[in-house]
CSV table of N, CA and C in Angstrom, one decimal:
chain,number,residue,atom,x,y,z
A,229,UNK,N,0.8,-1.3,-0.1
A,229,UNK,CA,0.2,0.0,-0.1
A,229,UNK,C,1.1,1.0,-0.2
A,230,UNK,N,0.2,2.5,-0.4
A,230,UNK,CA,1.0,3.7,-0.4
A,230,UNK,C,0.9,4.2,0.6
A,231,UNK,N,1.3,5.3,0.7
A,231,UNK,CA,1.3,6.4,2.0
A,231,UNK,C,-0.6,6.8,2.1
A,232,UNK,N,-0.9,7.1,1.0
A,232,UNK,CA,-2.4,8.0,0.7
A,232,UNK,C,-3.0,6.6,1.1
A,233,UNK,N,-2.7,5.2,1.2
A,233,UNK,CA,-3.8,4.0,1.7
A,233,UNK,C,-4.4,3.3,0.3
A,234,UNK,N,-3.6,3.8,-1.1
A,234,UNK,CA,-4.1,2.9,-2.1
A,234,UNK,C,-3.2,2.1,-2.5
A,235,UNK,N,-3.6,0.7,-3.0
A,235,UNK,CA,-3.0,-0.4,-3.3
A,235,UNK,C,-1.9,-0.3,-4.3
A,236,UNK,N,-0.7,-0.4,-4.4
A,236,UNK,CA,0.5,-0.2,-5.4
A,236,UNK,C,0.0,-1.3,-6.3
A,237,UNK,N,0.2,-0.3,-7.5
A,237,UNK,CA,0.2,-1.1,-9.0
A,237,UNK,C,1.0,-1.8,-9.3
A,238,UNK,N,0.8,-2.8,-9.7
A,238,UNK,CA,1.7,-4.2,-10.1
A,238,UNK,C,2.7,-3.4,-11.2
A,239,UNK,N,3.8,-4.1,-11.2
A,239,UNK,CA,4.7,-3.6,-12.6
A,239,UNK,C,4.2,-4.2,-13.7
A,240,UNK,N,4.3,-3.4,-14.7
A,240,UNK,CA,3.9,-3.7,-16.3
A,240,UNK,C,4.8,-5.0,-16.8
A,241,UNK,N,6.0,-5.2,-16.6
A,241,UNK,CA,6.8,-5.9,-17.3
A,241,UNK,C,7.6,-7.0,-16.4
A,242,UNK,N,8.0,-8.1,-16.4
A,242,UNK,CA,8.5,-9.2,-15.9
A,242,UNK,C,10.2,-8.8,-15.3
A,243,UNK,N,10.9,-9.0,-14.6
A,243,UNK,CA,12.4,-8.6,-14.7
A,243,UNK,C,12.7,-9.6,-15.5
A,244,UNK,N,13.8,-9.6,-16.2
A,244,UNK,CA,14.7,-10.1,-17.2
A,244,UNK,C,15.6,-11.4,-16.6
A,245,UNK,N,15.9,-12.7,-17.4
A,245,UNK,CA,16.7,-13.5,-16.7
A,245,UNK,C,17.6,-13.2,-16.4
A,246,UNK,N,18.5,-12.1,-16.9
A,246,UNK,CA,19.6,-11.5,-16.5
A,246,UNK,C,19.6,-10.9,-14.9
A,247,UNK,N,18.4,-9.8,-14.9
A,247,UNK,CA,18.0,-9.4,-13.5
A,247,UNK,C,18.0,-10.2,-12.4
A,248,UNK,N,17.1,-11.6,-12.8
A,248,UNK,CA,17.0,-12.5,-11.6
A,248,UNK,C,18.2,-13.3,-11.8
A,249,UNK,N,19.1,-13.5,-12.3
A,249,UNK,CA,20.5,-14.3,-12.5
A,249,UNK,C,21.1,-13.4,-11.1
A,250,UNK,N,21.4,-12.1,-11.9
A,250,UNK,CA,22.2,-11.4,-10.7
A,250,UNK,C,21.6,-11.2,-9.4
A,251,UNK,N,20.4,-11.1,-9.2
A,251,UNK,CA,19.9,-11.3,-7.6
A,251,UNK,C,20.3,-12.7,-7.2
A,252,UNK,N,20.0,-13.6,-7.9
A,252,UNK,CA,20.4,-14.7,-7.1
A,252,UNK,C,22.2,-14.9,-7.1
A,253,UNK,N,23.1,-14.6,-7.7
A,253,UNK,CA,24.0,-14.7,-7.9
A,253,UNK,C,24.9,-13.8,-6.6
A,254,UNK,N,24.0,-12.5,-6.2
A,254,UNK,CA,24.2,-11.7,-5.2
A,254,UNK,C,23.9,-12.3,-3.7
A,255,UNK,N,23.0,-13.0,-4.0
A,255,UNK,CA,22.4,-13.6,-2.3
A,255,UNK,C,23.3,-15.0,-2.2
A,256,UNK,N,23.4,-15.7,-3.1
A,256,UNK,CA,24.3,-16.8,-3.1
A,256,UNK,C,25.8,-16.2,-2.7
A,257,UNK,N,26.1,-15.3,-3.3
A,257,UNK,CA,27.6,-15.2,-2.5
A,257,UNK,C,27.3,-14.5,-1.1
A,258,UNK,N,26.6,-13.5,-1.0
A,258,UNK,CA,26.6,-12.9,0.5
A,258,UNK,C,26.1,-14.2,1.7
A,259,UNK,N,25.4,-15.3,1.1
A,259,UNK,CA,24.9,-16.5,1.7
A,259,UNK,C,26.4,-17.2,1.9
A,260,UNK,N,26.9,-17.3,0.9
A,260,UNK,CA,28.5,-18.1,1.2
A,260,UNK,C,29.5,-17.3,2.0
A,261,UNK,N,29.5,-16.1,1.9
A,261,UNK,CA,30.2,-15.2,3.0
A,261,UNK,C,29.9,-15.4,4.4
A,262,UNK,N,28.7,-15.4,4.6
A,262,UNK,CA,28.3,-15.5,5.7
A,262,UNK,C,28.5,-16.9,6.3
A,263,UNK,N,28.3,-17.7,5.5
A,263,UNK,CA,28.7,-19.4,6.1
A,263,UNK,C,30.2,-19.7,6.1
A,264,UNK,N,30.9,-18.8,5.3
A,264,UNK,CA,32.3,-19.1,5.7
A,264,UNK,C,32.6,-18.5,7.0
A,265,UNK,N,32.1,-17.2,7.2
A,265,UNK,CA,32.5,-16.5,8.6
A,265,UNK,C,32.4,-17.5,9.7
A,266,UNK,N,30.7,-17.5,9.6
A,266,UNK,CA,30.5,-18.8,10.8
A,266,UNK,C,31.3,-20.1,11.1
A,267,UNK,N,31.7,-20.9,10.1
A,267,UNK,CA,32.4,-21.7,10.3
A,267,UNK,C,34.1,-21.6,10.3
A,268,UNK,N,34.2,-20.5,10.1
A,268,UNK,CA,35.8,-20.1,10.5
A,268,UNK,C,35.7,-19.6,12.2
A,269,UNK,N,34.7,-19.0,12.5
A,269,UNK,CA,34.4,-18.7,13.9
A,269,UNK,C,34.3,-20.1,14.9
A,270,UNK,N,33.4,-21.0,14.0
A,270,UNK,CA,33.4,-22.1,14.9
A,270,UNK,C,34.6,-23.0,15.0
A,271,UNK,N,35.3,-23.1,14.3
A,271,UNK,CA,36.9,-23.9,14.1
A,271,UNK,C,37.9,-22.8,14.8
A,272,UNK,N,37.9,-21.6,14.9
A,272,UNK,CA,39.0,-20.8,15.1
A,272,UNK,C,38.8,-20.9,16.5
A,273,UNK,N,37.7,-20.4,17.1
A,273,UNK,CA,37.5,-19.9,18.5
A,273,UNK,C,38.0,-20.8,19.5
A,274,UNK,N,37.5,-22.2,19.3
A,274,UNK,CA,38.0,-23.6,20.1
A,274,UNK,C,39.7,-23.4,20.3
A,275,UNK,N,39.9,-23.3,19.2
A,275,UNK,CA,41.9,-23.2,18.8
A,275,UNK,C,42.4,-22.1,19.8
A,276,UNK,N,42.1,-21.2,19.5
A,276,UNK,CA,42.4,-20.0,20.2
A,276,UNK,C,42.4,-19.8,21.7
A,277,UNK,N,40.9,-20.6,22.3
A,277,UNK,CA,41.0,-20.9,23.9
A,277,UNK,C,41.9,-21.8,24.2
A,278,UNK,N,42.2,-22.9,23.7
A,278,UNK,CA,43.0,-23.7,24.2
A,278,UNK,C,44.5,-23.2,24.0
A,279,UNK,N,44.9,-22.8,23.0
A,279,UNK,CA,46.1,-21.9,23.0
A,279,UNK,C,46.3,-21.1,23.8
A,280,UNK,N,45.6,-20.1,24.1
A,280,UNK,CA,45.5,-19.1,25.6
A,280,UNK,C,45.7,-19.8,26.8
A,281,UNK,N,44.8,-20.7,26.8
A,281,UNK,CA,44.7,-21.8,28.4
A,281,UNK,C,46.1,-22.2,28.2
A,282,UNK,N,47.0,-23.1,27.4
A,282,UNK,CA,48.0,-23.4,27.4
A,282,UNK,C,49.4,-22.5,27.8
A,283,UNK,N,48.8,-21.6,27.2
A,283,UNK,CA,50.1,-20.4,27.5
A,283,UNK,C,50.0,-19.7,28.9
A,284,UNK,N,48.7,-19.6,29.3
A,284,UNK,CA,48.5,-19.1,30.7
A,284,UNK,C,49.4,-20.4,31.7
A,285,UNK,N,49.0,-21.5,31.5
A,285,UNK,CA,49.4,-22.6,32.3
A,285,UNK,C,51.0,-22.6,32.0
A,286,UNK,N,51.6,-22.7,31.1
A,286,UNK,CA,53.0,-22.6,31.0
A,286,UNK,C,53.5,-21.5,31.5
A,287,UNK,N,53.1,-20.2,31.7
A,287,UNK,CA,53.4,-19.1,32.4
A,287,UNK,C,53.1,-19.2,33.6
A,288,UNK,N,52.2,-19.8,34.3
A,288,UNK,CA,52.3,-19.7,35.7
A,288,UNK,C,53.1,-21.1,36.3
A,289,UNK,N,53.1,-22.2,35.8
A,289,UNK,CA,54.3,-23.2,36.4
A,289,UNK,C,55.5,-23.2,35.6
A,290,UNK,N,56.0,-22.8,35.1
A,290,UNK,CA,57.3,-22.4,34.6
A,290,UNK,C,58.2,-22.2,35.4
A,291,UNK,N,59.5,-23.1,35.4
A,291,UNK,CA,60.2,-22.6,36.2
A,291,UNK,C,61.5,-21.3,36.0
A,292,UNK,N,61.5,-20.5,37.3
A,292,UNK,CA,62.1,-19.5,37.1
A,292,UNK,C,63.8,-19.9,36.4
A,293,UNK,N,63.8,-19.6,35.1
A,293,UNK,CA,65.0,-19.9,34.7
A,293,UNK,C,65.9,-18.7,34.6
A,294,UNK,N,66.9,-19.2,35.9
A,294,UNK,CA,68.2,-18.3,36.0
A,294,UNK,C,67.8,-17.1,36.7
A,295,UNK,N,68.4,-17.3,37.9
A,295,UNK,CA,68.2,-15.7,38.5
A,295,UNK,C,69.3,-14.9,38.2
A,296,UNK,N,69.1,-13.5,37.6
A,296,UNK,CA,70.0,-12.7,37.2
A,296,UNK,C,71.0,-12.1,38.8
A,297,UNK,N,71.8,-11.0,38.1
A,297,UNK,CA,72.4,-10.5,39.2
A,297,UNK,C,71.8,-9.9,39.9
A,298,UNK,N,70.6,-9.6,40.1
A,298,UNK,CA,69.8,-8.6,41.0
A,298,UNK,C,68.8,-9.5,41.5
A,299,UNK,N,68.7,-10.7,41.3
A,299,UNK,CA,67.9,-11.6,41.9
A,299,UNK,C,67.3,-12.3,41.1
A,300,UNK,N,66.2,-13.2,41.8
A,300,UNK,CA,65.1,-13.6,40.5
A,300,UNK,C,64.2,-12.6,39.5
A,301,UNK,N,64.0,-13.3,38.7
A,301,UNK,CA,63.3,-12.5,38.0
A,301,UNK,C,61.8,-12.1,38.4
A,302,UNK,N,61.5,-11.0,38.3
A,302,UNK,CA,59.8,-10.5,38.8
A,302,UNK,C,58.6,-11.4,38.1
A,303,UNK,N,58.0,-12.2,38.5
A,303,UNK,CA,57.2,-13.0,37.8
A,303,UNK,C,55.8,-12.2,37.7
A,304,UNK,N,55.1,-12.1,36.6
A,304,UNK,CA,53.8,-11.6,36.3
A,304,UNK,C,52.9,-12.1,37.3
A,305,UNK,N,52.8,-13.6,36.9
A,305,UNK,CA,51.5,-14.2,37.4
A,305,UNK,C,51.7,-14.5,38.9
A,306,UNK,N,51.0,-13.8,39.7
A,306,UNK,CA,51.2,-14.2,41.0
A,306,UNK,C,49.7,-14.8,41.7
A,307,UNK,N,49.6,-15.9,41.4
A,307,UNK,CA,48.2,-16.3,41.8
A,307,UNK,C,48.1,-17.5,43.0
């Protein structure tokens, strides 16, 4: 419906096959891009979380590697 309340007139001609194909191509490429982003997130986030946990545990429990002339190095993680 239009702003004045009338019904909208139907288009007088149908879209061409090229226009339909272009719309389908744009929709398909957008859908493929979104699907790629989704699966990238699904497979990447667990790997990053595990890597972060492994780095944290290594930094937490790694032995102090040799004290310098001023004594042992200051540890960042003191939990």
